[in-house]
Tab-separated table of C-alpha atoms in Angstrom:
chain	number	residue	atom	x	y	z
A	1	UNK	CA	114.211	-93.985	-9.493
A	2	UNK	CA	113.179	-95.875	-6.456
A	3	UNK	CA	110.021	-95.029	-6.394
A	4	UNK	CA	109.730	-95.920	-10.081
A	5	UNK	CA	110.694	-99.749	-9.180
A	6	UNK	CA	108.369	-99.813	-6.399
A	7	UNK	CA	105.683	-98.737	-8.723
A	8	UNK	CA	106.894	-101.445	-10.954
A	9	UNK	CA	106.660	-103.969	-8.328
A	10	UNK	CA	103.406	-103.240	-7.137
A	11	UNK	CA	102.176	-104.029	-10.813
A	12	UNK	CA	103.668	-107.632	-10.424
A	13	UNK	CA	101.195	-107.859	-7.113
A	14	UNK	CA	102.636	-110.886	-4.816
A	15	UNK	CA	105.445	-111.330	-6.256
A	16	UNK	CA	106.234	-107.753	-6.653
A	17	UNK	CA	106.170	-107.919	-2.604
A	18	UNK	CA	108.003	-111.205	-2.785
A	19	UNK	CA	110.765	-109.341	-4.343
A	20	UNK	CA	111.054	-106.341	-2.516
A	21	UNK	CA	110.566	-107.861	1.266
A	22	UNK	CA	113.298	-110.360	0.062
A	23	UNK	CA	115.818	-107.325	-0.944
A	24	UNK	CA	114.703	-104.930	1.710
A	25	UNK	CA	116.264	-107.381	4.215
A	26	UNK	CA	119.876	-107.145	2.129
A	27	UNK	CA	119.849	-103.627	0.812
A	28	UNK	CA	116.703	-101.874	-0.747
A	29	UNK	CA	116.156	-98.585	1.012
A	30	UNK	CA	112.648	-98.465	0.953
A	31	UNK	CA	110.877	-101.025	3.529
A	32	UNK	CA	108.947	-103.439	1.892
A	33	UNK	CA	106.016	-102.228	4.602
A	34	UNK	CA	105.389	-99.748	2.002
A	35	UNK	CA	104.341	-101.751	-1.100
A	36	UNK	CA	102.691	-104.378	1.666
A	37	UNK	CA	100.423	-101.523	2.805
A	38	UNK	CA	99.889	-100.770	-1.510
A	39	UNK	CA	98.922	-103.711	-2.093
A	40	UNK	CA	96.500	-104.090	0.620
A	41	UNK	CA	94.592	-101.112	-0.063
A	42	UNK	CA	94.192	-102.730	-3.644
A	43	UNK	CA	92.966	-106.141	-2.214
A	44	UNK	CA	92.391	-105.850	1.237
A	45	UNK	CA	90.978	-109.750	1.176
A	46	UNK	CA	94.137	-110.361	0.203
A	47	UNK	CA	96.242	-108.953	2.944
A	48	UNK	CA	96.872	-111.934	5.150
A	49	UNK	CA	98.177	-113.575	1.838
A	50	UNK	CA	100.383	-110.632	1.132
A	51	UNK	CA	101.563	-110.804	4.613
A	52	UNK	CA	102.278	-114.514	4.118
A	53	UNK	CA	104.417	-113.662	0.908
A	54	UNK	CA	106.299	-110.564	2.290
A	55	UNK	CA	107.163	-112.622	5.776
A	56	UNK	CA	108.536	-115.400	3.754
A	57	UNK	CA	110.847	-112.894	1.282
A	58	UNK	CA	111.905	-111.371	3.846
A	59	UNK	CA	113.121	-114.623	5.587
A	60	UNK	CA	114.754	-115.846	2.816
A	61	UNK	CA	116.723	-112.490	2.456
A	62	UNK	CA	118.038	-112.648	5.951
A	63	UNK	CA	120.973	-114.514	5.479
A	64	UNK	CA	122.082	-112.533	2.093
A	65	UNK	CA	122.107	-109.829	4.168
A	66	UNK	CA	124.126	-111.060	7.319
A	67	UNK	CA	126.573	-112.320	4.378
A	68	UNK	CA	127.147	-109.194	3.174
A	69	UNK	CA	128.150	-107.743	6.865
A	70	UNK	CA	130.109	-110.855	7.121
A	71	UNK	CA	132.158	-110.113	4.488
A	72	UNK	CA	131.717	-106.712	3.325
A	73	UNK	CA	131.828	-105.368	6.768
A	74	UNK	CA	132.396	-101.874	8.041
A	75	UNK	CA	133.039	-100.104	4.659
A	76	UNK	CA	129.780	-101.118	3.244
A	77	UNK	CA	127.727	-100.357	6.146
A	78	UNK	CA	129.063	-97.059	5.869
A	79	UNK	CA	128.746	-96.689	2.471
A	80	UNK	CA	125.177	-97.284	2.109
A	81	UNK	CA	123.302	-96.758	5.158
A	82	UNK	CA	122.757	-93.589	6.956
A	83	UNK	CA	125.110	-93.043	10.130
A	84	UNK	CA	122.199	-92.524	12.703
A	85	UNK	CA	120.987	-95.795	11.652
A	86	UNK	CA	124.402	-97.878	12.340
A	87	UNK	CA	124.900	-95.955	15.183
A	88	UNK	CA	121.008	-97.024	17.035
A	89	UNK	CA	121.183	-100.611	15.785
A	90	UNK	CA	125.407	-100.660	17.037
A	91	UNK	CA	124.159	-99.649	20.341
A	92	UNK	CA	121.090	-101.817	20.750
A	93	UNK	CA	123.715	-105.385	19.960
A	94	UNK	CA	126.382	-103.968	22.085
A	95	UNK	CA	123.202	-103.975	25.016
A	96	UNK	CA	121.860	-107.167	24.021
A	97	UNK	CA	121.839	-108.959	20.635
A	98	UNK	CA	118.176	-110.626	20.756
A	99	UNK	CA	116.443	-107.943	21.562
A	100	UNK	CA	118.196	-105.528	18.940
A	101	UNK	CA	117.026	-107.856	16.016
A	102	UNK	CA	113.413	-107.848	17.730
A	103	UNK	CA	112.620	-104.198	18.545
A	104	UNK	CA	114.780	-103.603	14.818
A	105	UNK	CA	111.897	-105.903	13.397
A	106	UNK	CA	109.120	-103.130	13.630
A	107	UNK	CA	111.062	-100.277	14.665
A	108	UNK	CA	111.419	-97.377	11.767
A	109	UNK	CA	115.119	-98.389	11.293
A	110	UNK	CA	115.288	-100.650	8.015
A	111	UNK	CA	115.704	-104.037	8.923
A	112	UNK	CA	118.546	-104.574	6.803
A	113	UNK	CA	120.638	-102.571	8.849
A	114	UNK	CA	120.026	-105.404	11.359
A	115	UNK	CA	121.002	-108.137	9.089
A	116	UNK	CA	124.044	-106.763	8.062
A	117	UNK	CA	124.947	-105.260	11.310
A	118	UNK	CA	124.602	-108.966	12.817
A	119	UNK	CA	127.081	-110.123	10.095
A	120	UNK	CA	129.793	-107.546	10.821
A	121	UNK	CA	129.664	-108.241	14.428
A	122	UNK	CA	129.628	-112.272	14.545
A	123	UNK	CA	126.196	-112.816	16.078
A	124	UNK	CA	125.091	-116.269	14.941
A	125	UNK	CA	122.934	-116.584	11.713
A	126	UNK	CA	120.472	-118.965	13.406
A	127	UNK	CA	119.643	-116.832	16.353
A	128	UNK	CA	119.196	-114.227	13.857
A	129	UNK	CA	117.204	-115.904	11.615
A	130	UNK	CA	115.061	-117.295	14.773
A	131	UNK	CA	114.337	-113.507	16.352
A	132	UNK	CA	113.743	-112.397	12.861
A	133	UNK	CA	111.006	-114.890	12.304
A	134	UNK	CA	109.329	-113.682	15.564
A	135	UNK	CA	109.566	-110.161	14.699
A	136	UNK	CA	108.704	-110.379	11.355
A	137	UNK	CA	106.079	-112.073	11.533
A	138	UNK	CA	104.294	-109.545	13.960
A	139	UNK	CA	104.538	-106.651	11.565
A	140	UNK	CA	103.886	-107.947	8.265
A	141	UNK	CA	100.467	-109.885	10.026
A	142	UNK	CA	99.811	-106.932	12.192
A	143	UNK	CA	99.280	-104.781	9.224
A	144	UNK	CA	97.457	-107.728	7.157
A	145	UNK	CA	95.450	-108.132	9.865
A	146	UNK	CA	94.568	-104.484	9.832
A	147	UNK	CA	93.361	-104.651	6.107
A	148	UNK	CA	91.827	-107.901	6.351
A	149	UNK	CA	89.719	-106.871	9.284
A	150	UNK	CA	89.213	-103.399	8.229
A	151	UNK	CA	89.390	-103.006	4.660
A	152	UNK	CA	90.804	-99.925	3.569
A	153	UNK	CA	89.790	-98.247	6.758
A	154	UNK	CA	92.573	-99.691	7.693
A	155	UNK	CA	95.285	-97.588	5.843
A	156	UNK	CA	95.407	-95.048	8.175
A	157	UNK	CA	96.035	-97.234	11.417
A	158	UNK	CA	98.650	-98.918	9.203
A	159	UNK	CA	101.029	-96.239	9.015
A	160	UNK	CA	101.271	-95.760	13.248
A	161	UNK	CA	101.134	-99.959	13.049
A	162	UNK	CA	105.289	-99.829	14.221
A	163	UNK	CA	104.684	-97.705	17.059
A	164	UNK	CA	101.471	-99.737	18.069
A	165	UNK	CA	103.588	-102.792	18.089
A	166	UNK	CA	106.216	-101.437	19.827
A	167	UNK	CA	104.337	-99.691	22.488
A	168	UNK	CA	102.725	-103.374	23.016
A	169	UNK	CA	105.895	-105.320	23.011
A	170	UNK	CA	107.950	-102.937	25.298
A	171	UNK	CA	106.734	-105.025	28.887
A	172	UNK	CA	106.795	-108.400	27.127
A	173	UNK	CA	110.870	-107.699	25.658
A	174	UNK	CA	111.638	-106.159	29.132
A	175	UNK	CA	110.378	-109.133	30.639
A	176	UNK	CA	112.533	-111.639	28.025
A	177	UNK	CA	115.407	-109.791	29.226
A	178	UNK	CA	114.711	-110.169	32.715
A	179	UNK	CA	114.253	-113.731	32.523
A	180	UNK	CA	117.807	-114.371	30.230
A	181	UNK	CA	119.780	-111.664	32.567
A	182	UNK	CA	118.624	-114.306	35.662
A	183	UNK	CA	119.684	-117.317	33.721
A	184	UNK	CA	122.568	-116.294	32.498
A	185	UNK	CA	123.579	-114.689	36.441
A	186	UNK	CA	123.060	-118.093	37.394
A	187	UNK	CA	124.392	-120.326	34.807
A	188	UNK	CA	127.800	-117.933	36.087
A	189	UNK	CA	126.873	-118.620	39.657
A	190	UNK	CA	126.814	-122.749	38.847
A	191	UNK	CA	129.766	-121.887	36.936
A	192	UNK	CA	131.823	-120.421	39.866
A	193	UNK	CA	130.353	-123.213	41.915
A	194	UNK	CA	131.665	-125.600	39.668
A	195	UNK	CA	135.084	-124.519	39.090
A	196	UNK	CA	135.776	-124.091	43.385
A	197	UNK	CA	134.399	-127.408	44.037
């Protein structure tokens, strides 16, 4: 049945994608990298448009589906996404919040675990909507780059594009959370300083 809508969406072109990025970041099951890579193979002049459209969506989504962890909380998660999937992305925010919603952006985990997850542990909509931006942006143009460069070549590089990506970004996030780990150790240190003075 799924399948069937995507199908259906990919006939609407754009706005097909439009619609599925935006629900794939509140509850759709199937990522929205799926009818982006479709559609591309149809139109691959088009792909830096389609990534444009599915980027957007999937902005726009965010905060429908940080409102549903808000409120709906630990019984929905549960309910509707897989265990091994709460678990990873549970782990990742307990480490460090920022980076969680970044690697989640092209990792194979759905990214609407992330937006829910952030909900139904508190972590501020704006920061969440900020990382997402960064690391949405870098898959949906990575694979309309791909197809725009490429043409349909271009289909089979898509489907390793997450692992690319995150192969690429692992010194650049290690180094983000070097630099934040030494700011906040010494916003503490002026802290202390502050409060014995």
């Amino acid at each position: 049945m799924l399948h069937n809508l995507v199908e259906v969406l990919k006939e609407l072109g754009p706005w097909g994608l439009f619609i599925h990025s935006f629900i794939d970041a509140v509850i759709f099951p199937i990522p929205a990298f799926v009818l982006q890579v479709s559609l591309s193979i149809l139109d691959p002049s088009a792909a830096i448009w389609l990534a444009t459209v599915g980027y957007i969506a999937c902005l726009l989504g965010t905060p429908f589906g940080y409102m549903i962890g808000k409120f709906a909380g630990d019984k929905f998660l549960n309910k509707i996404l897989k265990k091994s999937w709460v678990d990873s992305a549970t782990n990742m925010f307990q480490k460090n919040g920022e980076m969680a919603i970044l690697v989640g952006s092209f990792t194979p985990i759905p990214f609407k675990v992330f937006t829910i997850l952030s909900g139904f542990l508190h972590f501020p909509l704006w920061r969440l909507i900020a990382y997402a931006a960064i690391g949405r942006a870098v898959k949906f143009y990575a694979v309309g780059i791909l197809f725009y460069l490429y043409g349909r070549a271009a289909a089979h590089m898509a489907k390793d594009v997450s692992l690319y990506i995150f192969l690429a970004a692992i010194p650049l996030l290690a180094l983000v959370i070097w630099f934040k780990r030494r700011k906040d150790k010494k916003q503490k240190e002026n802290e202390t300083d502050s409060s014995n003075a």
